[in-house]
Structure formats: C-alpha cells, structure tokens
Amino acid sequence: MENRDDFLKLDDSALSACCELEFFKGSGNGGQKRNKTSSAVRVRLNAFDLSASDCTERSQHRNRANALAKLRHSLALTVRETPAEPPERMECALNHPSYPLFLAHLLDVAAEQGWELKPAAARLGVTPTALVKLFARDPALWTHVNAARTAAGLPALRRP
C-alpha cells in the first residue's frame, strides 16, 4: 500500500500495523510514573519516511493514539498526489477523524494551482476568503501554506 489516502483512511490498529513502534521513557516533568515506565511512543511510517512521537499522557495507549494522529496530520501536510481531487465536503472539524484526508485533498488542489488563491478557491467551489479562513484555523496548515507560497514566489497570506 503506497497510496497516501489509503493510509489516512486506516483506523489506529491498522495504521499501527504498518508502522514501526518504539516505546521509551519520556523526559521532563511528570513524577515517578514518567521516570519509571516506557509510556512515550514514537511511530515511524517507512513508506513515506515520516515519524511522530508523543509523551503527553501517562498512558502508553493514549500516547500511541496521539502519535498516530500527529503522523496522519504530517502525512496530509507533506505528501501531495496528482491529479488533485477536491474534498467531498468543504467543511470538516479539526478533531474529526477524517480531517487529515480533508486536509490532504485541500492541499493537493492548492499545490496543483501553484498555491494561487483564486484558482484554488474556484476549483474547490469556495471564495478566496473562505479558503484563507480554512487555512488559518489550523496553525500547522497556515505555516505550511505560507511556506509553500513563499517558495513559489508568492506573498504570504494575511490572517483574516
């Protein structure tokens, strides 16, 4: 399975099976529990050379779920597929399980349009202002889009 969208659609257990998992002792504050147990998790998806880790919780299971969510988000931000396919719906909550897939399709369209706002918004069926607002609600997405626009010789977007 080498298709980005297939990985983004997998549930946590199936995605874990595709990844290398590493458990380790977290560093920083947290007391004896943190210093004595290997509750921190690092997941690595070799198919795309991406990894993510989390050690915010005391539970290894919650840290694994958090690390997998970070991995999905990173996969959506960094891997582009062509031809671009617009998302089925133009609204998706940040914490919804299908958000990484929505994000990936949104960025595919923007990249295909050379990061130009008006053509991308027209292809997605929204106004340029609505597209900027979609970008602005996710800090990592905002940073990624502005970096891509700058690399393409376009000015950075201003916050709405």
mmCIF file of C-alpha atoms in Angstrom:
data_model
loop_
_atom_site.group_PDB
_atom_site.id
_atom_site.type_symbol
_atom_site.label_atom_id
_atom_site.label_comp_id
_atom_site.label_asym_id
_atom_site.label_seq_id
_atom_site.Cartn_x
_atom_site.Cartn_y
_atom_site.Cartn_z
ATOM 1 C CA MET A 1 0.000 0.000 0.000
ATOM 2 C CA GLU A 2 1.747 3.144 -1.221
ATOM 3 C CA ASN A 3 -1.249 5.462 -1.622
ATOM 4 C CA ARG A 4 -1.381 8.321 0.882
ATOM 5 C CA ASP A 5 -5.175 8.290 1.062
ATOM 6 C CA ASP A 6 -5.237 4.580 1.922
ATOM 7 C CA PHE A 7 -3.009 5.238 4.931
ATOM 8 C CA LEU A 8 -5.128 8.225 6.019
ATOM 9 C CA LYS A 9 -8.295 6.102 5.955
ATOM 10 C CA LEU A 10 -6.885 3.354 8.200
ATOM 11 C CA ASP A 11 -8.012 3.083 11.808
ATOM 12 C CA ASP A 12 -5.414 3.237 14.602
ATOM 13 C CA SER A 13 -4.813 -0.516 14.864
ATOM 14 C CA ALA A 14 -4.355 -0.964 11.108
ATOM 15 C CA LEU A 15 -2.074 2.074 10.845
ATOM 16 C CA SER A 16 -0.039 0.818 13.829
ATOM 17 C CA ALA A 17 0.487 -2.460 11.973
ATOM 18 C CA CYS A 18 2.019 -0.505 9.059
ATOM 19 C CA CYS A 19 4.364 1.450 11.333
ATOM 20 C CA GLU A 20 7.428 0.756 13.411
ATOM 21 C CA LEU A 21 6.575 1.462 17.046
ATOM 22 C CA GLU A 22 9.133 2.471 19.633
ATOM 23 C CA PHE A 23 8.355 2.870 23.318
ATOM 24 C CA PHE A 24 10.635 4.825 25.612
ATOM 25 C CA LYS A 25 10.732 6.730 28.880
ATOM 26 C CA GLY A 26 9.538 10.292 28.478
ATOM 27 C CA SER A 27 11.600 13.188 29.705
ATOM 28 C CA GLY A 28 10.559 16.252 31.639
ATOM 29 C CA ASN A 29 8.019 16.815 34.362
ATOM 30 C CA GLY A 30 5.602 14.097 35.417
ATOM 31 C CA GLY A 31 6.935 12.441 38.524
ATOM 32 C CA GLN A 32 7.799 8.843 39.248
ATOM 33 C CA LYS A 33 5.376 7.294 36.748
ATOM 34 C CA ARG A 34 7.032 9.091 33.850
ATOM 35 C CA ASN A 35 10.543 8.240 35.020
ATOM 36 C CA LYS A 36 9.895 4.518 35.540
ATOM 37 C CA THR A 37 7.660 3.438 32.655
ATOM 38 C CA SER A 38 8.079 3.454 28.911
ATOM 39 C CA SER A 39 4.894 5.327 28.165
ATOM 40 C CA ALA A 40 6.246 7.618 25.431
ATOM 41 C CA VAL A 41 5.639 6.424 21.865
ATOM 42 C CA ARG A 42 7.350 7.068 18.541
ATOM 43 C CA VAL A 43 5.712 5.810 15.335
ATOM 44 C CA ARG A 44 7.531 5.630 12.005
ATOM 45 C CA LEU A 45 5.876 5.148 8.630
ATOM 46 C CA ASN A 46 8.704 3.939 6.403
ATOM 47 C CA ALA A 47 6.647 4.107 3.198
ATOM 48 C CA PHE A 48 6.848 7.913 3.368
ATOM 49 C CA ASP A 49 9.823 8.322 5.726
ATOM 50 C CA LEU A 50 7.695 10.107 8.343
ATOM 51 C CA SER A 51 7.655 9.772 12.104
ATOM 52 C CA ALA A 52 5.808 11.273 15.048
ATOM 53 C CA SER A 53 6.046 10.879 18.799
ATOM 54 C CA ASP A 54 4.050 11.756 21.869
ATOM 55 C CA CYS A 55 4.660 11.617 25.603
ATOM 56 C CA THR A 56 1.989 13.992 26.915
ATOM 57 C CA GLU A 57 -0.107 11.346 28.675
ATOM 58 C CA ARG A 58 0.689 8.818 31.376
ATOM 59 C CA SER A 59 -0.881 6.056 29.326
ATOM 60 C CA GLN A 60 1.063 4.371 26.541
ATOM 61 C CA HIS A 61 -2.199 3.676 24.672
ATOM 62 C CA ARG A 62 -3.244 7.341 24.659
ATOM 63 C CA ASN A 63 0.261 8.393 23.638
ATOM 64 C CA ARG A 64 0.124 5.916 20.745
ATOM 65 C CA ALA A 65 -3.223 7.336 19.603
ATOM 66 C CA ASN A 66 -1.838 10.889 19.860
ATOM 67 C CA ALA A 67 1.322 9.944 17.934
ATOM 68 C CA LEU A 68 -0.745 8.287 15.198
ATOM 69 C CA ALA A 69 -2.914 11.422 14.930
ATOM 70 C CA LYS A 70 0.254 13.535 14.564
ATOM 71 C CA LEU A 71 1.559 11.122 11.940
ATOM 72 C CA ARG A 72 -1.671 11.383 9.913
ATOM 73 C CA HIS A 73 -1.512 15.177 10.097
ATOM 74 C CA SER A 74 2.129 15.189 8.975
ATOM 75 C CA LEU A 75 1.326 12.799 6.126
ATOM 76 C CA ALA A 76 -1.514 15.058 4.967
ATOM 77 C CA LEU A 77 0.720 18.139 5.086
ATOM 78 C CA THR A 78 3.751 16.732 3.303
ATOM 79 C CA VAL A 79 2.648 14.178 0.690
ATOM 80 C CA ARG A 80 0.970 15.502 -2.490
ATOM 81 C CA GLU A 81 -0.904 13.387 -5.012
ATOM 82 C CA THR A 82 -1.883 14.272 -8.556
ATOM 83 C CA PRO A 83 -4.276 14.702 -10.149
ATOM 84 C CA ALA A 84 -5.812 16.633 -7.297
ATOM 85 C CA GLU A 85 -9.236 15.551 -6.151
ATOM 86 C CA PRO A 86 -11.236 18.178 -4.207
ATOM 87 C CA PRO A 87 -12.650 17.103 -0.836
ATOM 88 C CA GLU A 88 -16.181 15.725 -0.913
ATOM 89 C CA ARG A 89 -17.345 18.396 1.548
ATOM 90 C CA MET A 90 -15.751 21.759 2.178
ATOM 91 C CA GLU A 91 -16.156 21.648 5.940
ATOM 92 C CA CYS A 92 -14.533 19.367 8.469
ATOM 93 C CA ALA A 93 -13.817 19.870 12.161
ATOM 94 C CA LEU A 94 -10.158 19.862 13.212
ATOM 95 C CA ASN A 95 -10.698 16.945 15.597
ATOM 96 C CA HIS A 96 -12.819 14.847 13.194
ATOM 97 C CA PRO A 97 -11.212 11.512 12.220
ATOM 98 C CA SER A 98 -11.443 12.380 8.505
ATOM 99 C CA TYR A 99 -9.724 15.780 8.915
ATOM 100 C CA PRO A 100 -6.292 14.583 7.689
ATOM 101 C CA LEU A 101 -7.860 13.248 4.474
ATOM 102 C CA PHE A 102 -9.791 16.509 4.011
ATOM 103 C CA LEU A 103 -6.573 18.454 4.608
ATOM 104 C CA ALA A 104 -4.600 16.343 2.127
ATOM 105 C CA HIS A 105 -7.155 16.884 -0.644
ATOM 106 C CA LEU A 106 -7.335 20.607 0.115
ATOM 107 C CA LEU A 107 -3.556 20.920 -0.188
ATOM 108 C CA ASP A 108 -3.455 18.789 -3.346
ATOM 109 C CA VAL A 109 -5.755 21.291 -5.058
ATOM 110 C CA ALA A 110 -3.789 24.289 -3.758
ATOM 111 C CA ALA A 111 -0.490 22.767 -4.919
ATOM 112 C CA GLU A 112 -1.936 21.873 -8.321
ATOM 113 C CA GLN A 113 -2.978 25.518 -8.742
ATOM 114 C CA GLY A 114 0.539 26.706 -7.906
ATOM 115 C CA TRP A 115 -0.571 27.958 -4.465
ATOM 116 C CA GLU A 116 -2.537 30.747 -6.183
ATOM 117 C CA LEU A 117 -5.531 31.573 -4.021
ATOM 118 C CA LYS A 118 -8.189 32.487 -6.611
ATOM 119 C CA PRO A 119 -7.819 29.455 -8.917
ATOM 120 C CA ALA A 120 -7.611 27.070 -5.943
ATOM 121 C CA ALA A 121 -10.731 28.580 -4.364
ATOM 122 C CA ALA A 122 -12.580 28.373 -7.687
ATOM 123 C CA ARG A 123 -11.617 24.692 -8.100
ATOM 124 C CA LEU A 124 -12.833 23.992 -4.561
ATOM 125 C CA GLY A 125 -16.073 25.921 -5.042
ATOM 126 C CA VAL A 126 -15.449 28.459 -2.272
ATOM 127 C CA THR A 127 -14.443 32.107 -2.131
ATOM 128 C CA PRO A 128 -10.775 33.039 -1.646
ATOM 129 C CA THR A 129 -11.683 34.499 1.762
ATOM 130 C CA ALA A 130 -13.308 31.232 2.844
ATOM 131 C CA LEU A 131 -10.198 29.337 1.737
ATOM 132 C CA VAL A 132 -7.929 31.648 3.743
ATOM 133 C CA LYS A 133 -10.168 31.089 6.777
ATOM 134 C CA LEU A 134 -9.882 27.314 6.296
ATOM 135 C CA PHE A 135 -6.101 27.630 6.221
ATOM 136 C CA ALA A 136 -5.989 29.972 9.241
ATOM 137 C CA ARG A 137 -7.849 27.714 11.672
ATOM 138 C CA ASP A 138 -5.017 25.136 11.750
ATOM 139 C CA PRO A 139 -1.650 26.670 12.799
ATOM 140 C CA ALA A 140 0.466 23.940 11.159
ATOM 141 C CA LEU A 141 -1.532 24.254 7.938
ATOM 142 C CA TRP A 142 -1.187 28.045 7.974
ATOM 143 C CA THR A 143 2.592 27.775 8.338
ATOM 144 C CA HIS A 144 2.824 25.114 5.630
ATOM 145 C CA VAL A 145 0.736 27.069 3.101
ATOM 146 C CA ASN A 146 2.664 30.287 3.669
ATOM 147 C CA ALA A 147 5.993 28.463 3.319
ATOM 148 C CA ALA A 148 4.803 26.882 0.058
ATOM 149 C CA ARG A 149 3.575 30.237 -1.251
ATOM 150 C CA THR A 150 6.874 31.901 -0.374
ATOM 151 C CA ALA A 151 8.802 29.101 -2.109
ATOM 152 C CA ALA A 152 6.607 29.650 -5.194
ATOM 153 C CA GLY A 153 7.459 33.364 -5.186
ATOM 154 C CA LEU A 154 4.056 34.448 -3.874
ATOM 155 C CA PRO A 155 3.437 36.713 -0.884
ATOM 156 C CA ALA A 156 2.453 35.135 2.417
ATOM 157 C CA LEU A 157 -1.236 35.203 3.287
ATOM 158 C CA ARG A 158 -2.510 37.646 5.895
ATOM 159 C CA ARG A 159 -4.626 36.347 8.746
ATOM 160 C CA PRO A 160 -8.332 37.040 8.319
#
